[in-house]
mmCIF file of C-alpha atoms in Angstrom:
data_model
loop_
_atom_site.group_PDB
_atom_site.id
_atom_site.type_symbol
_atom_site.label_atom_id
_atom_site.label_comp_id
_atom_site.label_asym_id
_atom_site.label_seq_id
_atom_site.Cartn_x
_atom_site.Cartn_y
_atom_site.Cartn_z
ATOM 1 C CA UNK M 1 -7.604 0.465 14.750
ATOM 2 C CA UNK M 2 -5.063 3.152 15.800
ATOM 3 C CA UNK M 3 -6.373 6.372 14.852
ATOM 4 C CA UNK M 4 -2.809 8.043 16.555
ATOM 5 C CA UNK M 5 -1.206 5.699 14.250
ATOM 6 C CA UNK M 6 -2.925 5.971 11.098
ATOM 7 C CA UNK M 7 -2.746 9.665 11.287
ATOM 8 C CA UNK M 8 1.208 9.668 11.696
ATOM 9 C CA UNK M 9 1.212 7.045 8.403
ATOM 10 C CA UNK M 10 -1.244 9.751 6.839
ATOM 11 C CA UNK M 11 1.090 12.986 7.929
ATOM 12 C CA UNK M 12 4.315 11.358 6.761
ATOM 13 C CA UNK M 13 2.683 9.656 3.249
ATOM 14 C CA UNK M 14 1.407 13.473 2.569
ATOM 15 C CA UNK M 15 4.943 14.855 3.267
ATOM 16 C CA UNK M 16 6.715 12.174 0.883
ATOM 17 C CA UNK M 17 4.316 12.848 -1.883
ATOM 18 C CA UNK M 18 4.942 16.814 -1.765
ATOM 19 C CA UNK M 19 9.226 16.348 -1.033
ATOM 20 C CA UNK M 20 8.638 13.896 -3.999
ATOM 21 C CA UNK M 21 6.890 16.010 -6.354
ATOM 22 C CA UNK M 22 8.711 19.156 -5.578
ATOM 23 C CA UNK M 23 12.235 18.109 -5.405
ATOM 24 C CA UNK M 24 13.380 14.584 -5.088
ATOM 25 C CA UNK M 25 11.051 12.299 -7.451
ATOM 26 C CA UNK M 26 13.495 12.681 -10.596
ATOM 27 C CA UNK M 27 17.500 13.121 -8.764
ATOM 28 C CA UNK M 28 16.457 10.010 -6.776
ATOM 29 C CA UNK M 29 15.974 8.081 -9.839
ATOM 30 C CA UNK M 30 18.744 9.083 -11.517
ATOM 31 C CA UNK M 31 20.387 8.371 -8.364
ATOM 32 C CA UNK M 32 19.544 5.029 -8.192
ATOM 33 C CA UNK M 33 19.936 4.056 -11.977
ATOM 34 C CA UNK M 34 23.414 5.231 -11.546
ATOM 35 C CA UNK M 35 24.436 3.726 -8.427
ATOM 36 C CA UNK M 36 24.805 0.096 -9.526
ATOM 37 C CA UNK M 37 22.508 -0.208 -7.256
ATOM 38 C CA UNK M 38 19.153 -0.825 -8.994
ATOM 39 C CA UNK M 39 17.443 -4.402 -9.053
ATOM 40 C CA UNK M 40 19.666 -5.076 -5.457
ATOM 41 C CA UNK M 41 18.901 -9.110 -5.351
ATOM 42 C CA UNK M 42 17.584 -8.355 -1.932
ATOM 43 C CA UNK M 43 14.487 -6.589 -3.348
ATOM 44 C CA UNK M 44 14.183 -8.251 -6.279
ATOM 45 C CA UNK M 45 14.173 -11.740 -4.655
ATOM 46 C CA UNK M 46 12.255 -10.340 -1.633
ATOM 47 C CA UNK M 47 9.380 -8.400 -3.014
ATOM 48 C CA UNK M 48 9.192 -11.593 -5.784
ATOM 49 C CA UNK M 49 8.410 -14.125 -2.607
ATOM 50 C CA UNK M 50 5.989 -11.674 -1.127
ATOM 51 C CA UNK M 51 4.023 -11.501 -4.333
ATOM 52 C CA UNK M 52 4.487 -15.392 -4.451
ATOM 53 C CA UNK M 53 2.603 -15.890 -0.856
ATOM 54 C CA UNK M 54 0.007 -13.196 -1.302
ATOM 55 C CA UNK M 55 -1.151 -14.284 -4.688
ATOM 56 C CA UNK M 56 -0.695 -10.851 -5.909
ATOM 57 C CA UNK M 57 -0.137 -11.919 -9.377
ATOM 58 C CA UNK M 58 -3.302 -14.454 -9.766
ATOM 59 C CA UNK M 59 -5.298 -11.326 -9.203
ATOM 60 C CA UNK M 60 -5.028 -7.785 -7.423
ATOM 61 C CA UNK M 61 -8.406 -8.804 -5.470
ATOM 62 C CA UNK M 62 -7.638 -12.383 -4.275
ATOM 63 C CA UNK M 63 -6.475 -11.418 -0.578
ATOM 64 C CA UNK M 64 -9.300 -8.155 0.077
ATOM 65 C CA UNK M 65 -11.717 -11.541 -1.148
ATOM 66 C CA UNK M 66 -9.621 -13.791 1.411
ATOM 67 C CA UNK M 67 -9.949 -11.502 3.652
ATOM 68 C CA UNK M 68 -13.482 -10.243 3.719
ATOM 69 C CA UNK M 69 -14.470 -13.399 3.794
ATOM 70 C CA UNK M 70 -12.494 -14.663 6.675
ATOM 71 C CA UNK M 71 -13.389 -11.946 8.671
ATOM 72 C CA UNK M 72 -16.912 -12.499 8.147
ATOM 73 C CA UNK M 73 -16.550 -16.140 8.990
ATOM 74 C CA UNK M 74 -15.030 -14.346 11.810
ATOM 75 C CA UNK M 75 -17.590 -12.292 12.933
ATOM 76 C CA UNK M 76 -20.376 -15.485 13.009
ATOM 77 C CA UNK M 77 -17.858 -17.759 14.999
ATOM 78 C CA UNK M 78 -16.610 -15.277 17.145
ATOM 79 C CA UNK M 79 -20.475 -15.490 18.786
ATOM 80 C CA UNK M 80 -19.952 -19.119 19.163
ATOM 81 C CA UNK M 81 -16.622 -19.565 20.422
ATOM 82 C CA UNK M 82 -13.486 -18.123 22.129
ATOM 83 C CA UNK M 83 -12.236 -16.362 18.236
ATOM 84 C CA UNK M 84 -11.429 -12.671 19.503
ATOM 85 C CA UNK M 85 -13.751 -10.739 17.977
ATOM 86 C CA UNK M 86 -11.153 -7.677 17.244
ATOM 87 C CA UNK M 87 -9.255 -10.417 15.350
ATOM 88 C CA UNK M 88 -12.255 -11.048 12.466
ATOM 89 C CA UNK M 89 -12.696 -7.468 12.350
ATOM 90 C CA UNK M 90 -8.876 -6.193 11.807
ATOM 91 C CA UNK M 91 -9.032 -8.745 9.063
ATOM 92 C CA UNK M 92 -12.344 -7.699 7.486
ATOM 93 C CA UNK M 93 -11.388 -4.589 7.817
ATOM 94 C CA UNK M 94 -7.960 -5.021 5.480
ATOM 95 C CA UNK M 95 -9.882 -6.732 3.069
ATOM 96 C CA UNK M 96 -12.077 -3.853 2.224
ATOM 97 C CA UNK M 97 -9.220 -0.903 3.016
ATOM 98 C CA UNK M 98 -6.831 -2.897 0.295
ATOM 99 C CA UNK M 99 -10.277 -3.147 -2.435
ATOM 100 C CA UNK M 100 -10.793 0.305 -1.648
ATOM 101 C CA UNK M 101 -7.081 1.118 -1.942
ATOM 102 C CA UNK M 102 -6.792 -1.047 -5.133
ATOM 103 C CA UNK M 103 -9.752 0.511 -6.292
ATOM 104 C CA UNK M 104 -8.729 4.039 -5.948
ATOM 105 C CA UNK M 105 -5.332 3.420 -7.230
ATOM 106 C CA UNK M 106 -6.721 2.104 -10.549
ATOM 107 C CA UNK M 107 -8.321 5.168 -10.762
ATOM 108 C CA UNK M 108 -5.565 7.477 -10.069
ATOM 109 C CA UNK M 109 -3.437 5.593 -12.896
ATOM 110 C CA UNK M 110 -5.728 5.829 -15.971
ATOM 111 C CA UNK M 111 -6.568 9.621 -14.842
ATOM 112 C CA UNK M 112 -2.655 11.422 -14.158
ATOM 113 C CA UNK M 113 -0.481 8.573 -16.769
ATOM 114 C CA UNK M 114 2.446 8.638 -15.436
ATOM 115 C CA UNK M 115 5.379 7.182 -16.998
ATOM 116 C CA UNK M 116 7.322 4.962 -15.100
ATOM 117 C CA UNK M 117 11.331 5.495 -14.337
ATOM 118 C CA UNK M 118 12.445 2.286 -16.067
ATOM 119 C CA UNK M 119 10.241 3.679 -19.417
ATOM 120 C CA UNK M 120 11.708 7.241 -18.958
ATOM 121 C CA UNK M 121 15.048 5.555 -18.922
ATOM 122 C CA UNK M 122 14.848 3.590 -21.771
ATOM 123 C CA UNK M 123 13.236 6.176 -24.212
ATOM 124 C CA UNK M 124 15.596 9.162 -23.135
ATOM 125 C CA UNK M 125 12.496 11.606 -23.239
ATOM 126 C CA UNK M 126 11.993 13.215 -19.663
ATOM 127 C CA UNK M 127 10.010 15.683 -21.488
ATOM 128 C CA UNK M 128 6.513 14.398 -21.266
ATOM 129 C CA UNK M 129 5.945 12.215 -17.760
ATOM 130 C CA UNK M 130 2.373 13.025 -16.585
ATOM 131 C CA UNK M 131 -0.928 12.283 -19.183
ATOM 132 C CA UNK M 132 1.316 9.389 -20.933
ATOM 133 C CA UNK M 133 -0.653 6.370 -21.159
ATOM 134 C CA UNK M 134 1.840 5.655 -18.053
ATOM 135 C CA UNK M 135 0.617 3.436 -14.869
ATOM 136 C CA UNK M 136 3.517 4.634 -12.264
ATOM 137 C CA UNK M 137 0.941 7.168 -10.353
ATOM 138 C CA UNK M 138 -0.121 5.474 -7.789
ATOM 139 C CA UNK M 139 1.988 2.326 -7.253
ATOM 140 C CA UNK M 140 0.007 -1.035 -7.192
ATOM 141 C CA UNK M 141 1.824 -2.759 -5.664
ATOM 142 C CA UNK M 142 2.300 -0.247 -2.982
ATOM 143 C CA UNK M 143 -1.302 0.124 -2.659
ATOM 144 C CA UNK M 144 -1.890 -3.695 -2.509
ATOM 145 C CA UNK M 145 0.748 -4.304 0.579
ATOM 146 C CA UNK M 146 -0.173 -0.800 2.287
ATOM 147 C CA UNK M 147 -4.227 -1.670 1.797
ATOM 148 C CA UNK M 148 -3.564 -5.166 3.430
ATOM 149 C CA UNK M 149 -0.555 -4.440 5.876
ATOM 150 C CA UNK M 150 -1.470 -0.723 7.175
ATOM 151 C CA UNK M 151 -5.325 -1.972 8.715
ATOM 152 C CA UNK M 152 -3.603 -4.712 10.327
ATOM 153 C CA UNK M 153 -0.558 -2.823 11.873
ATOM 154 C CA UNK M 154 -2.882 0.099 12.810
ATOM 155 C CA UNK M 155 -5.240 -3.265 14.518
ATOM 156 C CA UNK M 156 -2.250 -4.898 16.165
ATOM 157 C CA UNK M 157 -1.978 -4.552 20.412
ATOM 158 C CA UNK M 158 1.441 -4.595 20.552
ATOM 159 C CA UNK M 159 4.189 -2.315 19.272
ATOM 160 C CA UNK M 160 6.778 -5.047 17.897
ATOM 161 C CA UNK M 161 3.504 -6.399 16.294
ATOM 162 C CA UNK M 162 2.366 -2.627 14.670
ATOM 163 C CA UNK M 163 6.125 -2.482 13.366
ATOM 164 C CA UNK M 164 7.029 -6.130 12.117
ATOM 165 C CA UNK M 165 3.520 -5.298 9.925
ATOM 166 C CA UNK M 166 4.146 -2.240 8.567
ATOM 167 C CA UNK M 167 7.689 -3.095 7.688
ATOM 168 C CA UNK M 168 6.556 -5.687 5.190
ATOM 169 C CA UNK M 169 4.690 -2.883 2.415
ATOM 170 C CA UNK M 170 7.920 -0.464 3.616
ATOM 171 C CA UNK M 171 10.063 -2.918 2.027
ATOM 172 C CA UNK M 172 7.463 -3.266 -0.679
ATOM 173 C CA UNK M 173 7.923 0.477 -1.693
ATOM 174 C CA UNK M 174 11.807 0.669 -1.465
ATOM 175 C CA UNK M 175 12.127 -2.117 -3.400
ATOM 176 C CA UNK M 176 9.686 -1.103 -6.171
ATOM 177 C CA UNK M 177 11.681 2.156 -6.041
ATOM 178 C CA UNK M 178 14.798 0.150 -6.197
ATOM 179 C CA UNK M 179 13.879 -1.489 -9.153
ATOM 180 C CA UNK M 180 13.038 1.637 -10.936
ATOM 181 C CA UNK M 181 9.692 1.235 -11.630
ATOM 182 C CA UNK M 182 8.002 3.820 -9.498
ATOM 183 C CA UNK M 183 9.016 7.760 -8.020
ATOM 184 C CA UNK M 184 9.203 7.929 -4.289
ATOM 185 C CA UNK M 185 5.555 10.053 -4.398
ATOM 186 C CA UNK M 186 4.242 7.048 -6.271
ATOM 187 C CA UNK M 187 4.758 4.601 -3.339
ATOM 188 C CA UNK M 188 4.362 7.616 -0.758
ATOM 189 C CA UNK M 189 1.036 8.425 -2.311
ATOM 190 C CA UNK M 190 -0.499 4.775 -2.004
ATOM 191 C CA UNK M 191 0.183 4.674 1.272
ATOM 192 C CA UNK M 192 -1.705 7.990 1.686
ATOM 193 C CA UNK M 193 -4.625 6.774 -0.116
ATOM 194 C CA UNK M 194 -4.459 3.045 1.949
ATOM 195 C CA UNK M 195 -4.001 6.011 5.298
ATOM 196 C CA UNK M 196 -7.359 7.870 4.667
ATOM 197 C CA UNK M 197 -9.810 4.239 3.713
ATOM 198 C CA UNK M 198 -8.145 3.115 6.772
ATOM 199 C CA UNK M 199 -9.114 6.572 9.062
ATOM 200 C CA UNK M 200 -12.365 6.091 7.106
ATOM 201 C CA UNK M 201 -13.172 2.828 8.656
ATOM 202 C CA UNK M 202 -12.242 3.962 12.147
ATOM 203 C CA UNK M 203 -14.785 6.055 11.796
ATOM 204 C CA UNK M 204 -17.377 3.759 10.293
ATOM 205 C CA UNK M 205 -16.630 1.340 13.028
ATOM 206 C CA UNK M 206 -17.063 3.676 15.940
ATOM 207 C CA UNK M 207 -20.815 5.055 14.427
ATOM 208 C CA UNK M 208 -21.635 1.281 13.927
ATOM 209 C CA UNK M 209 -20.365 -0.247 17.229
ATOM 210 C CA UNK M 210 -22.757 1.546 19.469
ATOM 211 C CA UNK M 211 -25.754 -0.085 17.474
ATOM 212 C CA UNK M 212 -24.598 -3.564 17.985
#
């Protein structure tokens, strides 16, 4: 993987979460809400086929399974035949960066309770958002697309290739912005935590390499 790369994703994630928490989190949301444009059919219909293809809704763990397992598969072909070897690991290594992720973002949702935009809407009360039995802080489904999408963008040889990948949990986050269901520093903040597994298994996989 791209450590150059990963560490920009990392720098700019960190700098969304603070500009989020600090200033923008709350006028962007009533921005939004008030724009006409929240729930654009774009997103909605978008990020709805993108759940449909990665089975995102049959379970948060069915593509880091898919994937681990593939790339394992990978790994004992790839000794056999002509399967590039950097493919099985890219993919092995997005299956356990996006359980990590997921993992981690579970976490980070039952400990800070964040309320959600759309909830904070319809109750009226922007007195209380943090510690509320809330589940905005981190976003899911930004950590599921930036878990999968980031280790393979960061794995990819070819620029067009890094940026077709990393578009897809981009459009992920705007759109669960869009749709008022999470802050900017939610999304910005799963793709911080999907940043640091990732720079974590760069440097798992350079202390392992030499041994093999």
């Amino acid at each position: 993987m791209n450590q150059r790369f990963l560490l920009a994703t990392a720098m700019i994630s960190a700098t969304l979460v603070a500009i989020g928490l600090l200033a923008v989190d709350i006028p962007l949301a009533h921005w939004i809400h008030a724009s006409g444009h929240e729930n654009a059919a774009p997103f909605v219909v978008g990020l709805a086929t993108l759940d449909g293809v990665v089975g995102i809704h049959i379970s948060y763990w069915l593509a880091s399974v898919v994937c681990v397992a593939l790339g394992l598969a990978g790994l004992a072909l790839a000794q056999r035949s002509r399967l590039p070897r950097a493919l099985a690991i890219a993919i092995l290594c997005a299956g356990i960066v996006q359980a990590a992720t997921i993992g981690t973002m579970m976490l980070g949702k039952n400990v800070f309770g964040r309320l959600r935009p759309q909830q904070l809407f319809e109750s009226g009360d922007w007195s209380a958002i943090w510690f509320s039995a809330g589940g905005s802080f981190p976003s899911g489904h930004a950590s599921f697309y930036f878990g999968l999408f980031l280790p393979l963008a960061a794995s990819a040889p070819r620029t067009w290739q890094r940026v077709g990948l990393i578009l897809v949990p981009i459009f992920v986050a705007l759109a669960r912005i869009d749709m008022s269901r999470h802050f900017l520093s939610d999304v910005a903040s799963s793709a911080l935590v999907a940043s640091a597994w990732s720079l974590l298994m760069v440097a798992a996989i350079r202390r392992w390499r030499p041994v093999q």
